[in-house]
Amino acid sequence: MVHLQAVSTVLFLLNLLQAVHVNALRPSSYAVWAVDSAISRGQGNGLDTNGKPLVSYEHGELQWALRLLYERDGNKTYYDYIKTGVDNVVSSNGTVGGGYSATQFQLDPLRVGPTFLYLYNQTGQSKYKIAANEFHNQLINIHSRTAQGQFWHKLIYPNQGWLDGIYMGDVFYATYTQLFQPNNKTAWDDITLQFTLMFNNTIQNVATPNHTLLNLLYHGYDFSHTTIWADPDRGHSPEIWIRALGWYSMALVDTLSIIPTSHPGHKILLTFLQTLTPRIVSAADPTSGVWWLVMTQPGRSGNYFESSGASMFVYSLLKAVRLGYVSDKDGKIVAAAKKAYQYIVKNWVVDNGDGTMGWLNTVQVGSLNTDGSFDYYIGIPTDLNDLKGLAAFALASIEYEHL
Ligand SMILES: *[C@@H]1O[C@H](CO)[C@@H](O)[C@H](O)[C@H]1NC(C)=O
Ligand SMILES: *[C@@H]1O[C@H](CO)[C@@H](O)[C@H](O)[C@H]1NC(C)=O
Ligand SMILES: *[C@@H]1O[C@H](CO)[C@@H](O)[C@H](O)[C@H]1NC(C)=O
Ligand SMILES: *[C@@H]1O[C@H](CO)[C@@H](O)[C@H](O)[C@H]1NC(C)=O
Ligand SMILES: *[C@@H]1O[C@H](CO)[C@@H](O)[C@H](O)[C@H]1NC(C)=O
Ligand SMILES: *[C@@H]1O[C@H](CO)[C@@H](O)[C@H](O)[C@H]1NC(C)=O
């Protein structure tokens, strides 16, 4: 008995020591912990898992977080990681490699474009400007549009606008315009149009059977109404998918800090953000404070709380309040973001015990190349350490740590 007690005391002390040890290895900032863990795993460095150059929006998203942290903490490792990652996909003469092809006119790869512009602005090296010009040229001279003017999501998805594409393409378009053509009204009009068409054509404004009326944005729409999921009402897809709305809300807060306040688009984007913000807050699950993968069918069997979208909402809500884009007189928005953030940290951050953290519950993909149904979305597996979720968590943490 005594012996057993002694053993359990020793075990208890060992556990305690281990916990202390782990804490010592672990940065106190979750934002730092998240990006350091990604870096230590070699994630987001302009290469795929086989070491081949890859232009990837997930890398662009991580680079955005690294830039913010470099500006906040001055850790040059982050700047160097950004530069190495871009140099893996931009050759010395400015050609973009890594599988990029302008003629497929995909919006996804353009998400790395803001990093090209950042590095051009920092270094003055023309290769980064040439690379950014390649992306810009795709948008202006190659990319197909719907009759209303929305960029197609990709060549293989004709006439389709997806919320995801706004984060991928238009934050780049805005950053480019800010740097090189700040007085180009046509360009600011066009950027505003992309947000507006997406909003007008996907906003949920009527109740449908078995779907909660959230008045938020469906994942996408098909202007030609020909694809299998296109609703007779504006051609929208059937469900509100958490990550698509997450991308759109991040694009709103990020673009609002780029588009000139003197351009009418600023006011239009503000209105979208002010409209969506309280609805996103209301759509949170009241107990956990986070959001369902398929937001339109809360609690349905197979549905679950998803981590990338939740992190994107936390980032957007807190940034919107911090920059005064939405007013939070009663503190409800910040309270909702805090509650969600605490759930996120408690449930989806794993201490690996080696100084790194793991990241849970980010759904691998959500594509509209299927029927866009509830069963489709819930049938996609989640990934461990998925970069687009982990980078979103870093962004959410940066905002949380501003509080
Ligand atoms: C900077 O980041 C690197 C890599 O993530 C980390 O190892 C290092 O400790 C950081 N340096 C400081 C001064 O925080
Ligand atoms: C630029 O560099 C790439 C990769 O090194 C090469 O394939 C391409 O031919 C070069 N283009 C020009 C115009 O020099
Ligand atoms: C370029 O750098 C300047 C000075 O650091 C900064 O004020 C500006 O916002 C930067 N522009 C872009 C597009 O990064
Ligand atoms: C202004 O922007 C439009 C649309 O992006 C572009 O077609 C045009 O070439 C730009 N004009 C100038 C003077 O940069
Ligand atoms: C979007 O919808 C609003 C409200 O119905 C309308 O005033 C506006 O003209 C629409 N914009 C576009 C580009 O369709
Ligand atoms: C709504 O849900 C009920 C119960 O699960 C089901 O029987 C019905 O077919 C559903 N209706 C539609 C239009 O999906």
PDB file of N, CA and C in Angstrom, residues 214-216 245 249 273-292 295 310 313-314 316-318 320-321 326-328 330-340:
ATOM      1  N   LEU A 214     -30.572  31.474 -42.142  1.00  0.00           N
ATOM      2  CA  LEU A 214     -29.525  32.237 -41.454  1.00  0.00           C
ATOM      3  C   LEU A 214     -29.274  33.578 -42.138  1.00  0.00           C
ATOM      4  N   ASN A 215     -29.789  33.717 -43.352  1.00  0.00           N
ATOM      5  CA  ASN A 215     -29.532  34.918 -44.161  1.00  0.00           C
ATOM      6  C   ASN A 215     -28.042  35.160 -44.381  1.00  0.00           C
ATOM      7  N   LEU A 216     -27.308  34.070 -44.449  1.00  0.00           N
ATOM      8  CA  LEU A 216     -25.876  34.159 -44.768  1.00  0.00           C
ATOM      9  C   LEU A 216     -25.674  33.728 -46.223  1.00  0.00           C
ATOM     10  N   LEU A 245     -17.797  30.668 -46.316  1.00  0.00           N
ATOM     11  CA  LEU A 245     -18.178  31.930 -45.684  1.00  0.00           C
ATOM     12  C   LEU A 245     -17.009  32.507 -44.881  1.00  0.00           C
ATOM     13  N   SER A 249     -15.517  36.212 -45.410  1.00  0.00           N
ATOM     14  CA  SER A 249     -15.477  37.200 -44.325  1.00  0.00           C
ATOM     15  C   SER A 249     -14.044  37.687 -44.095  1.00  0.00           C
ATOM     16  N   LEU A 273     -20.123  43.593 -44.598  1.00  0.00           N
ATOM     17  CA  LEU A 273     -19.552  43.099 -43.340  1.00  0.00           C
ATOM     18  C   LEU A 273     -20.506  43.360 -42.174  1.00  0.00           C
ATOM     19  N   GLN A 274     -21.093  44.556 -42.172  1.00  0.00           N
ATOM     20  CA  GLN A 274     -22.014  44.903 -41.070  1.00  0.00           C
ATOM     21  C   GLN A 274     -23.294  44.065 -41.126  1.00  0.00           C
ATOM     22  N   THR A 275     -23.663  43.652 -42.324  1.00  0.00           N
ATOM     23  CA  THR A 275     -24.843  42.786 -42.479  1.00  0.00           C
ATOM     24  C   THR A 275     -24.535  41.368 -41.996  1.00  0.00           C
ATOM     25  N   LEU A 276     -23.380  40.867 -42.383  1.00  0.00           N
ATOM     26  CA  LEU A 276     -23.073  39.458 -42.101  1.00  0.00           C
ATOM     27  C   LEU A 276     -22.661  39.228 -40.650  1.00  0.00           C
ATOM     28  N   THR A 277     -21.953  40.199 -40.058  1.00  0.00           N
ATOM     29  CA  THR A 277     -21.358  39.961 -38.737  1.00  0.00           C
ATOM     30  C   THR A 277     -22.365  39.503 -37.671  1.00  0.00           C
ATOM     31  N   PRO A 278     -23.462  40.232 -37.448  1.00  0.00           N
ATOM     32  CA  PRO A 278     -24.384  39.750 -36.403  1.00  0.00           C
ATOM     33  C   PRO A 278     -25.014  38.398 -36.756  1.00  0.00           C
ATOM     34  N   ARG A 279     -25.133  38.129 -38.020  1.00  0.00           N
ATOM     35  CA  ARG A 279     -25.724  36.840 -38.432  1.00  0.00           C
ATOM     36  C   ARG A 279     -24.746  35.690 -38.173  1.00  0.00           C
ATOM     37  N   ILE A 280     -23.459  35.961 -38.382  1.00  0.00           N
ATOM     38  CA  ILE A 280     -22.457  34.933 -38.069  1.00  0.00           C
ATOM     39  C   ILE A 280     -22.466  34.677 -36.567  1.00  0.00           C
ATOM     40  N   VAL A 281     -22.531  35.737 -35.790  1.00  0.00           N
ATOM     41  CA  VAL A 281     -22.578  35.589 -34.323  1.00  0.00           C
ATOM     42  C   VAL A 281     -23.800  34.751 -33.927  1.00  0.00           C
ATOM     43  N   SER A 282     -24.951  35.063 -34.514  1.00  0.00           N
ATOM     44  CA  SER A 282     -26.178  34.329 -34.154  1.00  0.00           C
ATOM     45  C   SER A 282     -26.145  32.878 -34.598  1.00  0.00           C
ATOM     46  N   ALA A 283     -25.384  32.587 -35.639  1.00  0.00           N
ATOM     47  CA  ALA A 283     -25.366  31.216 -36.168  1.00  0.00           C
ATOM     48  C   ALA A 283     -24.507  30.277 -35.335  1.00  0.00           C
ATOM     49  N   ALA A 284     -23.753  30.826 -34.369  1.00  0.00           N
ATOM     50  CA  ALA A 284     -22.897  29.963 -33.542  1.00  0.00           C
ATOM     51  C   ALA A 284     -23.759  29.033 -32.696  1.00  0.00           C
ATOM     52  N   ASP A 285     -23.259  27.841 -32.476  1.00  0.00           N
ATOM     53  CA  ASP A 285     -23.935  26.911 -31.579  1.00  0.00           C
ATOM     54  C   ASP A 285     -23.921  27.517 -30.173  1.00  0.00           C
ATOM     55  N   PRO A 286     -25.084  27.610 -29.517  1.00  0.00           N
ATOM     56  CA  PRO A 286     -25.142  28.343 -28.248  1.00  0.00           C
ATOM     57  C   PRO A 286     -24.300  27.718 -27.134  1.00  0.00           C
ATOM     58  N   THR A 287     -24.111  26.424 -27.160  1.00  0.00           N
ATOM     59  CA  THR A 287     -23.344  25.788 -26.079  1.00  0.00           C
ATOM     60  C   THR A 287     -21.845  25.934 -26.282  1.00  0.00           C
ATOM     61  N   SER A 288     -21.358  25.515 -27.441  1.00  0.00           N
ATOM     62  CA  SER A 288     -19.909  25.516 -27.669  1.00  0.00           C
ATOM     63  C   SER A 288     -19.395  26.886 -28.087  1.00  0.00           C
ATOM     64  N   GLY A 289     -20.226  27.647 -28.776  1.00  0.00           N
ATOM     65  CA  GLY A 289     -19.787  28.941 -29.303  1.00  0.00           C
ATOM     66  C   GLY A 289     -19.159  28.858 -30.680  1.00  0.00           C
ATOM     67  N   VAL A 290     -19.013  27.651 -31.245  1.00  0.00           N
ATOM     68  CA  VAL A 290     -18.442  27.528 -32.589  1.00  0.00           C
ATOM     69  C   VAL A 290     -19.537  27.139 -33.591  1.00  0.00           C
ATOM     70  N   TRP A 291     -19.147  26.850 -34.823  1.00  0.00           N
ATOM     71  CA  TRP A 291     -20.118  26.754 -35.902  1.00  0.00           C
ATOM     72  C   TRP A 291     -20.076  25.367 -36.560  1.00  0.00           C
ATOM     73  N   TRP A 292     -21.224  24.985 -37.123  1.00  0.00           N
ATOM     74  CA  TRP A 292     -21.352  23.686 -37.789  1.00  0.00           C
ATOM     75  C   TRP A 292     -20.712  23.725 -39.171  1.00  0.00           C
ATOM     76  N   MET A 295     -23.649  24.850 -42.149  1.00  0.00           N
ATOM     77  CA  MET A 295     -24.281  25.782 -41.211  1.00  0.00           C
ATOM     78  C   MET A 295     -25.800  25.770 -41.311  1.00  0.00           C
ATOM     79  N   ALA A 310     -14.253  28.083 -38.118  1.00  0.00           N
ATOM     80  CA  ALA A 310     -14.406  28.756 -36.819  1.00  0.00           C
ATOM     81  C   ALA A 310     -13.273  29.759 -36.620  1.00  0.00           C
ATOM     82  N   PHE A 313     -13.769  32.850 -38.746  1.00  0.00           N
ATOM     83  CA  PHE A 313     -14.776  33.760 -38.178  1.00  0.00           C
ATOM     84  C   PHE A 313     -14.189  34.562 -37.006  1.00  0.00           C
ATOM     85  N   VAL A 314     -13.427  33.889 -36.164  1.00  0.00           N
ATOM     86  CA  VAL A 314     -12.840  34.607 -35.016  1.00  0.00           C
ATOM     87  C   VAL A 314     -11.935  35.732 -35.524  1.00  0.00           C
ATOM     88  N   SER A 316     -12.063  37.310 -38.391  1.00  0.00           N
ATOM     89  CA  SER A 316     -12.849  38.359 -39.050  1.00  0.00           C
ATOM     90  C   SER A 316     -13.634  39.193 -38.035  1.00  0.00           C
ATOM     91  N   LEU A 317     -14.245  38.524 -37.058  1.00  0.00           N
ATOM     92  CA  LEU A 317     -15.047  39.258 -36.065  1.00  0.00           C
ATOM     93  C   LEU A 317     -14.162  40.216 -35.276  1.00  0.00           C
ATOM     94  N   LEU A 318     -13.022  39.705 -34.819  1.00  0.00           N
ATOM     95  CA  LEU A 318     -12.164  40.545 -33.976  1.00  0.00           C
ATOM     96  C   LEU A 318     -11.520  41.668 -34.783  1.00  0.00           C
ATOM     97  N   ALA A 320     -12.758  43.046 -37.464  1.00  0.00           N
ATOM     98  CA  ALA A 320     -13.831  43.989 -37.816  1.00  0.00           C
ATOM     99  C   ALA A 320     -14.092  44.965 -36.671  1.00  0.00           C
ATOM    100  N   VAL A 321     -14.082  44.450 -35.445  1.00  0.00           N
ATOM    101  CA  VAL A 321     -14.316  45.322 -34.287  1.00  0.00           C
ATOM    102  C   VAL A 321     -13.085  46.203 -34.035  1.00  0.00           C
ATOM    103  N   VAL A 326     -17.205  47.414 -37.668  1.00  0.00           N
ATOM    104  CA  VAL A 326     -18.524  47.179 -37.086  1.00  0.00           C
ATOM    105  C   VAL A 326     -18.484  47.688 -35.657  1.00  0.00           C
ATOM    106  N   SER A 327     -19.624  48.155 -35.186  1.00  0.00           N
ATOM    107  CA  SER A 327     -19.628  48.646 -33.817  1.00  0.00           C
ATOM    108  C   SER A 327     -20.081  47.519 -32.901  1.00  0.00           C
ATOM    109  N   ASP A 328     -19.503  47.498 -31.721  1.00  0.00           N
ATOM    110  CA  ASP A 328     -19.783  46.398 -30.781  1.00  0.00           C
ATOM    111  C   ASP A 328     -20.078  47.000 -29.415  1.00  0.00           C
ATOM    112  N   ASP A 330     -22.414  46.719 -27.224  1.00  0.00           N
ATOM    113  CA  ASP A 330     -22.757  45.855 -26.085  1.00  0.00           C
ATOM    114  C   ASP A 330     -21.737  44.725 -25.879  1.00  0.00           C
ATOM    115  N   GLY A 331     -20.675  44.726 -26.698  1.00  0.00           N
ATOM    116  CA  GLY A 331     -19.615  43.732 -26.505  1.00  0.00           C
ATOM    117  C   GLY A 331     -19.957  42.320 -26.936  1.00  0.00           C
ATOM    118  N   LYS A 332     -21.085  42.173 -27.631  1.00  0.00           N
ATOM    119  CA  LYS A 332     -21.542  40.821 -27.992  1.00  0.00           C
ATOM    120  C   LYS A 332     -20.624  40.135 -29.009  1.00  0.00           C
ATOM    121  N   ILE A 333     -20.080  40.934 -29.940  1.00  0.00           N
ATOM    122  CA  ILE A 333     -19.275  40.326 -31.006  1.00  0.00           C
ATOM    123  C   ILE A 333     -17.960  39.807 -30.429  1.00  0.00           C
ATOM    124  N   VAL A 334     -17.305  40.648 -29.647  1.00  0.00           N
ATOM    125  CA  VAL A 334     -16.043  40.216 -29.047  1.00  0.00           C
ATOM    126  C   VAL A 334     -16.286  39.042 -28.098  1.00  0.00           C
ATOM    127  N   ALA A 335     -17.381  39.087 -27.363  1.00  0.00           N
ATOM    128  CA  ALA A 335     -17.677  37.972 -26.447  1.00  0.00           C
ATOM    129  C   ALA A 335     -17.867  36.666 -27.224  1.00  0.00           C
ATOM    130  N   ALA A 336     -18.549  36.755 -28.361  1.00  0.00           N
ATOM    131  CA  ALA A 336     -18.773  35.555 -29.178  1.00  0.00           C
ATOM    132  C   ALA A 336     -17.443  35.025 -29.720  1.00  0.00           C
ATOM    133  N   ALA A 337     -16.590  35.942 -30.173  1.00  0.00           N
ATOM    134  CA  ALA A 337     -15.297  35.524 -30.721  1.00  0.00           C
ATOM    135  C   ALA A 337     -14.436  34.889 -29.630  1.00  0.00           C
ATOM    136  N   LYS A 338     -14.471  35.480 -28.441  1.00  0.00           N
ATOM    137  CA  LYS A 338     -13.671  34.931 -27.329  1.00  0.00           C
ATOM    138  C   LYS A 338     -14.143  33.529 -26.946  1.00  0.00           C
ATOM    139  N   LYS A 339     -15.459  33.379 -26.882  1.00  0.00           N
ATOM    140  CA  LYS A 339     -16.013  32.079 -26.511  1.00  0.00           C
ATOM    141  C   LYS A 339     -15.599  31.024 -27.544  1.00  0.00           C
ATOM    142  N   ALA A 340     -15.710  31.382 -28.813  1.00  0.00           N
ATOM    143  CA  ALA A 340     -15.324  30.442 -29.868  1.00  0.00           C
ATOM    144  C   ALA A 340     -13.835  30.128 -29.774  1.00  0.00           C
TER     145      ALA A 340
END
